[in-house]
Short mmCIF file of C-alpha atoms and ligand atoms in Angstrom, two decimals:
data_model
loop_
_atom_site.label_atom_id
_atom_site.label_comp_id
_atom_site.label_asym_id
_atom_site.label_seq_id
_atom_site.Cartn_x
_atom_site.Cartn_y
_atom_site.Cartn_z
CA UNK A 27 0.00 0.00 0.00
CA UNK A 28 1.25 3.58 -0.96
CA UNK A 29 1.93 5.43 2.52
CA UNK A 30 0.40 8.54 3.40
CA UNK A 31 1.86 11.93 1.96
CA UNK A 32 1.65 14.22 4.88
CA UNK A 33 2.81 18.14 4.51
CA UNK A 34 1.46 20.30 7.38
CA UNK A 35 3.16 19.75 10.68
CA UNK A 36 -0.26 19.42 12.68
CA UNK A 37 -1.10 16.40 10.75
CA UNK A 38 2.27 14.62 11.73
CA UNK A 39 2.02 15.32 14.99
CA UNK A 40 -1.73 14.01 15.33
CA UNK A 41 -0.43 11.00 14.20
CA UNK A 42 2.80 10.12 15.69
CA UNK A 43 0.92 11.33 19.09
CA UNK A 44 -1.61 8.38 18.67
CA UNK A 45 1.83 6.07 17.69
CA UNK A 46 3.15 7.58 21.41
CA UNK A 47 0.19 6.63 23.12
CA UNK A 48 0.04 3.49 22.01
CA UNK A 49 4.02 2.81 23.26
CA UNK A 50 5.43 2.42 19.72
CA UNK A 51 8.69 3.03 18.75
CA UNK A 52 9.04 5.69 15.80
CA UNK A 53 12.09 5.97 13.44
CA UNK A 54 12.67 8.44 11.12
CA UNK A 55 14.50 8.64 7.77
CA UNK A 56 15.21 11.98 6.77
CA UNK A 57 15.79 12.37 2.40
CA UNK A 58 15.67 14.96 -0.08
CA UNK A 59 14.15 12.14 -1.87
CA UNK A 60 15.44 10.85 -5.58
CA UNK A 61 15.50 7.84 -3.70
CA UNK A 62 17.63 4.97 -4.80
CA UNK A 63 18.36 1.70 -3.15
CA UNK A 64 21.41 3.19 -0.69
CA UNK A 65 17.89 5.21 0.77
CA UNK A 66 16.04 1.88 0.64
CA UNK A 67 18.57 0.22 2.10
CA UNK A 68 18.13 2.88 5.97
CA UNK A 69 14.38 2.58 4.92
CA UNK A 70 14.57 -1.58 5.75
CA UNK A 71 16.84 -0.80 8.69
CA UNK A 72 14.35 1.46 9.90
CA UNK A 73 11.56 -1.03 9.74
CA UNK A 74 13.80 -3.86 11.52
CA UNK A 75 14.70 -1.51 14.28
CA UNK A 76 11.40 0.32 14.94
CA UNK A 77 7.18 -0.15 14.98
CA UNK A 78 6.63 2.85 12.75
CA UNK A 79 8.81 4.33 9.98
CA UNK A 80 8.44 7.83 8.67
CA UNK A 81 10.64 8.47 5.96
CA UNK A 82 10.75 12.73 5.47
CA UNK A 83 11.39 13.92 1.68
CA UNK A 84 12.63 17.74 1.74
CA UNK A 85 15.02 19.85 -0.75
CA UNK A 86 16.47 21.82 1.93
CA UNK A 87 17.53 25.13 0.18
CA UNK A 88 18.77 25.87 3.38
CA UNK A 89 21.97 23.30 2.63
CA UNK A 90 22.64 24.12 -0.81
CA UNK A 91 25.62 26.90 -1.55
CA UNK A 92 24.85 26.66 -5.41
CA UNK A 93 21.69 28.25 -6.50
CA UNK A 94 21.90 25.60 -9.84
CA UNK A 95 22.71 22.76 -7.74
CA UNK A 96 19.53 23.50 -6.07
CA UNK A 97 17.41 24.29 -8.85
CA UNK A 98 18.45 20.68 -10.98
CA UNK A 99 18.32 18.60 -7.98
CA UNK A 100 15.94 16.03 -8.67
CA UNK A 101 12.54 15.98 -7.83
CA UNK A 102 10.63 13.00 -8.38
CA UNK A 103 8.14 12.51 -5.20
CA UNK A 104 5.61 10.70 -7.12
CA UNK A 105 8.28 7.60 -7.84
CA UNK A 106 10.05 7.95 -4.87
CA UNK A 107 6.50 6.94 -2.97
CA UNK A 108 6.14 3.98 -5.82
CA UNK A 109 9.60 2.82 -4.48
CA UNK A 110 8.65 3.13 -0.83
CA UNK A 111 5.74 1.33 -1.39
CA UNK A 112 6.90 -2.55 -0.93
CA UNK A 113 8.80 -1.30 2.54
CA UNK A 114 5.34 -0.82 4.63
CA UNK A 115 6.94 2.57 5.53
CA UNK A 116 3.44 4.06 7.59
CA UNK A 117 3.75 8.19 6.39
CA UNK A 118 5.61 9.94 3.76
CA UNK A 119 5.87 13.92 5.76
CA UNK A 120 7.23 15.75 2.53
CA UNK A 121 6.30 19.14 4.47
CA UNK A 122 5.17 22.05 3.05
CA UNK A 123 8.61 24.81 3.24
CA UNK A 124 7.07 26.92 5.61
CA UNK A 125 6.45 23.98 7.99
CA UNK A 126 10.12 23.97 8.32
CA UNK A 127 11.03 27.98 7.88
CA UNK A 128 8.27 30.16 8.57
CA UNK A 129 8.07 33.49 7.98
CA UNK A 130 10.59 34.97 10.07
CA UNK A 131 12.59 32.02 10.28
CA UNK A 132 15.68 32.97 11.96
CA UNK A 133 17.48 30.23 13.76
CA UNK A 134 20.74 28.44 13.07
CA UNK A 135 22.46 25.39 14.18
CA UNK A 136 26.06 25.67 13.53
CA UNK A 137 28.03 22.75 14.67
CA UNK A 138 31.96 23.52 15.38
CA UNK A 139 35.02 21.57 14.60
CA UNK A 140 33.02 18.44 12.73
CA UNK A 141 31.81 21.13 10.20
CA UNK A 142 35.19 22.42 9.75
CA UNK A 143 37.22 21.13 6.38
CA UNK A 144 36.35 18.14 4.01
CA UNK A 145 32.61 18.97 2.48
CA UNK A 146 32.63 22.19 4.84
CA UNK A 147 35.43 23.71 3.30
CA UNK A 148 34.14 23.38 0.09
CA UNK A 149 30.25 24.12 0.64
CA UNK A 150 30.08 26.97 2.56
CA UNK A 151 26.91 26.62 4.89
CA UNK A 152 26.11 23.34 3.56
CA UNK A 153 26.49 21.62 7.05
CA UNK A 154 24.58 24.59 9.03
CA UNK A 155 21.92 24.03 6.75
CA UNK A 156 21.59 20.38 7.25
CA UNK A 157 21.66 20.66 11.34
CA UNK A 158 18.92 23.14 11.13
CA UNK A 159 16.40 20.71 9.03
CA UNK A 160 17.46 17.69 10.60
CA UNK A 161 17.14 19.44 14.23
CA UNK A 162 13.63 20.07 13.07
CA UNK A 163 13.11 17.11 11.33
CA UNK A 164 14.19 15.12 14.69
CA UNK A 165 11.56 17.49 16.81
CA UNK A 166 8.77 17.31 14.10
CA UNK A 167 8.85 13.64 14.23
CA UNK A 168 9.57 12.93 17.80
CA UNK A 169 11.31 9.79 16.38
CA UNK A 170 13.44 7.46 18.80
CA UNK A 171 15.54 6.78 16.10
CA UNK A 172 17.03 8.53 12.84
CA UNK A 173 18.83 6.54 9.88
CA UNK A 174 21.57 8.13 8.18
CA UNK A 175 24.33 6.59 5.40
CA UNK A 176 27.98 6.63 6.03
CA UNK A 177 28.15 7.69 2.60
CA UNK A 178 27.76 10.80 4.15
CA UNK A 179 29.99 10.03 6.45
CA UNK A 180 30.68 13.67 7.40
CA UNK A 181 27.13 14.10 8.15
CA UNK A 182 26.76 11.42 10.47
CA UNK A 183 29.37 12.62 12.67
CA UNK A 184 28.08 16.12 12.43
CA UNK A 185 24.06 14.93 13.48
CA UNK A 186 25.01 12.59 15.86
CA UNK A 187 26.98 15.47 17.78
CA UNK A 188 23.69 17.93 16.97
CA UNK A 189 21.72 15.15 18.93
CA UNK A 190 24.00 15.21 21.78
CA UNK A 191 24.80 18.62 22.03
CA UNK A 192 20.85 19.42 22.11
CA UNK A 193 19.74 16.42 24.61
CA UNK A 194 17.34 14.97 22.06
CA UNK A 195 16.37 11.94 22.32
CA UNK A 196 17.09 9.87 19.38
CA UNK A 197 19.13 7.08 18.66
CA UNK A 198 21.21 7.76 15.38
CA UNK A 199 21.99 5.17 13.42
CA UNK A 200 24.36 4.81 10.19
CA UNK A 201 23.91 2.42 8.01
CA UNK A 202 26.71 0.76 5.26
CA UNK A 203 27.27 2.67 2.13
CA UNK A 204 25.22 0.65 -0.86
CA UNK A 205 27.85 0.27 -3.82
CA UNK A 206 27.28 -0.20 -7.86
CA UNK A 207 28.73 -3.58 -8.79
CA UNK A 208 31.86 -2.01 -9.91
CA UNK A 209 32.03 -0.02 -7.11
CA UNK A 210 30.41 3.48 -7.04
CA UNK A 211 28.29 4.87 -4.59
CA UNK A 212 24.67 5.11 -5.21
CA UNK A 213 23.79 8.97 -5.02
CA UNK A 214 21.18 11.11 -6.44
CA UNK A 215 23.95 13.02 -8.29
CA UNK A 216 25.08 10.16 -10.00
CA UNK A 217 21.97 10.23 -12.52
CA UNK A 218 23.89 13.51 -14.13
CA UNK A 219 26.60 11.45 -15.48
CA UNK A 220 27.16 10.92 -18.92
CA UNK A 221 27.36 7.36 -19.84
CA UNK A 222 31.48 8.34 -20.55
CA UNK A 223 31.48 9.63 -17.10
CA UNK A 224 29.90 6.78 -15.50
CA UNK A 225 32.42 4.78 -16.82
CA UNK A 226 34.75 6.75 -15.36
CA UNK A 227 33.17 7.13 -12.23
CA UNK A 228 34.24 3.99 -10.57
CA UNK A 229 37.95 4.97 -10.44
CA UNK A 230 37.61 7.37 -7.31
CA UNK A 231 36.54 4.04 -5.19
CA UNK A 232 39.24 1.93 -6.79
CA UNK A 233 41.62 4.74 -6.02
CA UNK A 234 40.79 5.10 -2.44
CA UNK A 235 40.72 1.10 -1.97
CA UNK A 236 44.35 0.69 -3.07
CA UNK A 237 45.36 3.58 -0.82
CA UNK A 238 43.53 2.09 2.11
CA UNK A 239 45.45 -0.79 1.76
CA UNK A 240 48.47 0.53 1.44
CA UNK A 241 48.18 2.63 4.31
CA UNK A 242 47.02 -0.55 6.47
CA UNK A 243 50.30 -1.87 5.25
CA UNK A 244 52.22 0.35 6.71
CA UNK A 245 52.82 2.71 3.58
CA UNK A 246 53.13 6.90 4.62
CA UNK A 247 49.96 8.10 4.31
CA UNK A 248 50.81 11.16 2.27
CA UNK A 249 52.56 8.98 -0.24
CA UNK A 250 49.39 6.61 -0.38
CA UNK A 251 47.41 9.63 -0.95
CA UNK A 252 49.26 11.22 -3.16
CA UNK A 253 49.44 8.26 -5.53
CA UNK A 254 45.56 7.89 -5.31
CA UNK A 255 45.22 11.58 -6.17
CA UNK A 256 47.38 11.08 -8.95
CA UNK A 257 44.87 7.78 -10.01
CA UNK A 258 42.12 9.62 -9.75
CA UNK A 259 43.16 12.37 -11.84
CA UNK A 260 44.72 10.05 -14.76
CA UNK A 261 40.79 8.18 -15.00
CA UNK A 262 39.94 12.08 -15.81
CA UNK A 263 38.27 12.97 -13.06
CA UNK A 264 38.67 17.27 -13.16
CA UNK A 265 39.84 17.84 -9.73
CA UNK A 266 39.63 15.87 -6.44
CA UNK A 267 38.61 18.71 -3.84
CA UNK A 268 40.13 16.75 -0.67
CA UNK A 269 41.37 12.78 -0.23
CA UNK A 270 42.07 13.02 3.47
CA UNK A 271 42.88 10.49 5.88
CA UNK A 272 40.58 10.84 9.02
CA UNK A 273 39.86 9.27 12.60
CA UNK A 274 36.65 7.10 12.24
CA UNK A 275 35.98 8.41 15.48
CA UNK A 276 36.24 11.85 15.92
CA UNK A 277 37.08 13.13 12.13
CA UNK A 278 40.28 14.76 13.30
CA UNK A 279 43.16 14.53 10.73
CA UNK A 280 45.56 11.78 10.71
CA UNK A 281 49.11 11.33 9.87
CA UNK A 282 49.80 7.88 10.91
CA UNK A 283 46.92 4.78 10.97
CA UNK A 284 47.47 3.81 14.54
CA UNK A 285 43.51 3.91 15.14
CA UNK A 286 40.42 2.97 13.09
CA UNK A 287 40.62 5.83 10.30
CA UNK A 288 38.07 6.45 7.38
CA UNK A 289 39.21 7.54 4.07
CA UNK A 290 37.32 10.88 2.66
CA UNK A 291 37.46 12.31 -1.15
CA UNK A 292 35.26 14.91 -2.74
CA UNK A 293 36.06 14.76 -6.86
CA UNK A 294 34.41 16.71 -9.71
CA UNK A 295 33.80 14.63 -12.65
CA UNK A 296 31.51 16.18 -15.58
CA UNK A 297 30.26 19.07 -13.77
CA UNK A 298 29.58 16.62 -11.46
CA UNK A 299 30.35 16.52 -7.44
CA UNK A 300 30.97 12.56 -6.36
CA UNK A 301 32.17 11.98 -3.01
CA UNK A 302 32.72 8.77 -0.93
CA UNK A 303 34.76 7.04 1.85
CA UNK A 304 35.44 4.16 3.40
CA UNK A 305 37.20 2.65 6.42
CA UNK A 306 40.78 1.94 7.19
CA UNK A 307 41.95 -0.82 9.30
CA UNK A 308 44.63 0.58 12.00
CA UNK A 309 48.26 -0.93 11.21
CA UNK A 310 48.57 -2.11 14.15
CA UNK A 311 45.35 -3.19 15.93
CA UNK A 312 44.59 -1.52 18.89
CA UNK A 313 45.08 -2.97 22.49
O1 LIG B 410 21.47 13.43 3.21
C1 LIG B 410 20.49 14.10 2.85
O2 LIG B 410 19.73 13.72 1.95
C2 LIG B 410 20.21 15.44 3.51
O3 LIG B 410 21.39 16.09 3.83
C3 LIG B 410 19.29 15.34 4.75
C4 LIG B 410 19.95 14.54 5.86
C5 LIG B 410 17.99 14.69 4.37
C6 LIG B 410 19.01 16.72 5.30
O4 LIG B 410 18.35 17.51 4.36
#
């Protein structure tokens, strides 16, 4: 059965109140929709984790630095609910936008030090933009938990410190980054490619696998990078904005892979912005 679309706030609540009542447990995940199986994927999570699944679809202008990234992002609510539909997901809330900014809108949640660098430093506001909805897209639902990819790896960090930071109670949860066989990871953005470009596309992954590797060998991590960076740039990608070697845990830079470390890279290929990352094994385990 095709779930619910819901887009005033009011209507939500009436609902999720009788959900409360009734001691259910809500989860919530939050999408711009354009969904695609990596969203299906949290969307199954959700429903294995949780008595009631709301799954929010909003283009948060709020996020987007690039006026024409915002204006072609897909919009395609009427097969995203089609997809939903074998997943017994119980409401679709693709609000209205001034259920989420009002007039007179004029709050901002700005999250130090995990916005800083990576995505941040390249999409100014993007990450102040996406605390703000998903603060009220956590209140809105009253949800006990939220489902997030890794993909966005960046993101997760960044929400699960907004949920912290602002005592509300929800249980984030990130789930595995869903790959193309050969490799690439399913995004919205990745429907802009030109068939030559989504040829090309798997290289960043490939790239960042062989560094990982390396680096969990014991190989200096800015020669590992370098040489991916170099890869990456010879499949004709146009620029890799960062390839950075992180800590899984706290997204602070690393020189050395003595702890569990994740692998970020941002590259432009054909006008278009593919990022991904994945985890690296410490060299030495830790005691
Ligand atoms: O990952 C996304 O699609 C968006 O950033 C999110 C979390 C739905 C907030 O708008």
């Amino acid at each position: 059965m095709t779930a619910p679309i819901l887009r005033q706030l009011a209507d939500l609540r009436a609902l999720t109140k009788t959900w409360q009542q009734a001691g259910e447990r809500i989860a919530v995940v939050p999408t711009m929709g354009a969904l695609h199986d990596g969203h299906l994927s949290l969307v199954k999570s959700a429903k294995a984790g949780a008595d009631r699944v709301i799954v929010t679809i909003f283009v948060n202008p709020k996020q987007f630095n690039n006026p024409d990234d915002l204006a072609n992002y897909p919009r395609t609510e009427h097969d995203d609910a089609a997809k939903l539909r074998p997943y017994g997901v119980d409401v679709i809330y693709a609000p209205d936008a001034d259920q989420i900014y009002p007039e007179g809108f004029a709050t901002n949640v700005s999250v130090s030090g995990i916005s800083a660098g990576l995505c941040g430093a390249h999409r100014p506001g993007h990450f102040d933009g996406v605390a703000t909805v998903v603060t009220k897209l956590f209140l809105q639902t009253s949800a006990d938990q939220a489902y997030f990819g890794e993909k966005d790896y960046q993101q997760l960090m960044l929400v699960r410190r907004v949920a912290r930071d602002l005592d509300i109670p929800i249980d984030v949860v990130g789930c595995p980054t869903v790959r193309e066989a050969d490799g690439l990871a399913l995004s919205s953005r990745n429907t802009h490619l030109s068939d030559s470009a989504r040829a090309i596309a798997p290289a960043l992954h490939r790239a960042m696998d062989r560094a990982a590797a390396q680096i969990t060998a014991g190989a200096p991590v800015d020669d590992s990078l370098e040489q991916a960076r170099a890869d990456i740039l010879a499949a004709r990608f146009a620029d890799v904005e960062y390839l950075e070697l992180r800590s899984a845990a706290t997204l602070t830079p690393m020189t050395l892979a003595n702890a569990p470390a994740r692998l970020l890279a941002a590259a432009m290929l054909d006008g278009v912005r593919l990022i991904d990352n994945i985890a690296v094994a410490p060299v030495t385990p830790p005691r």
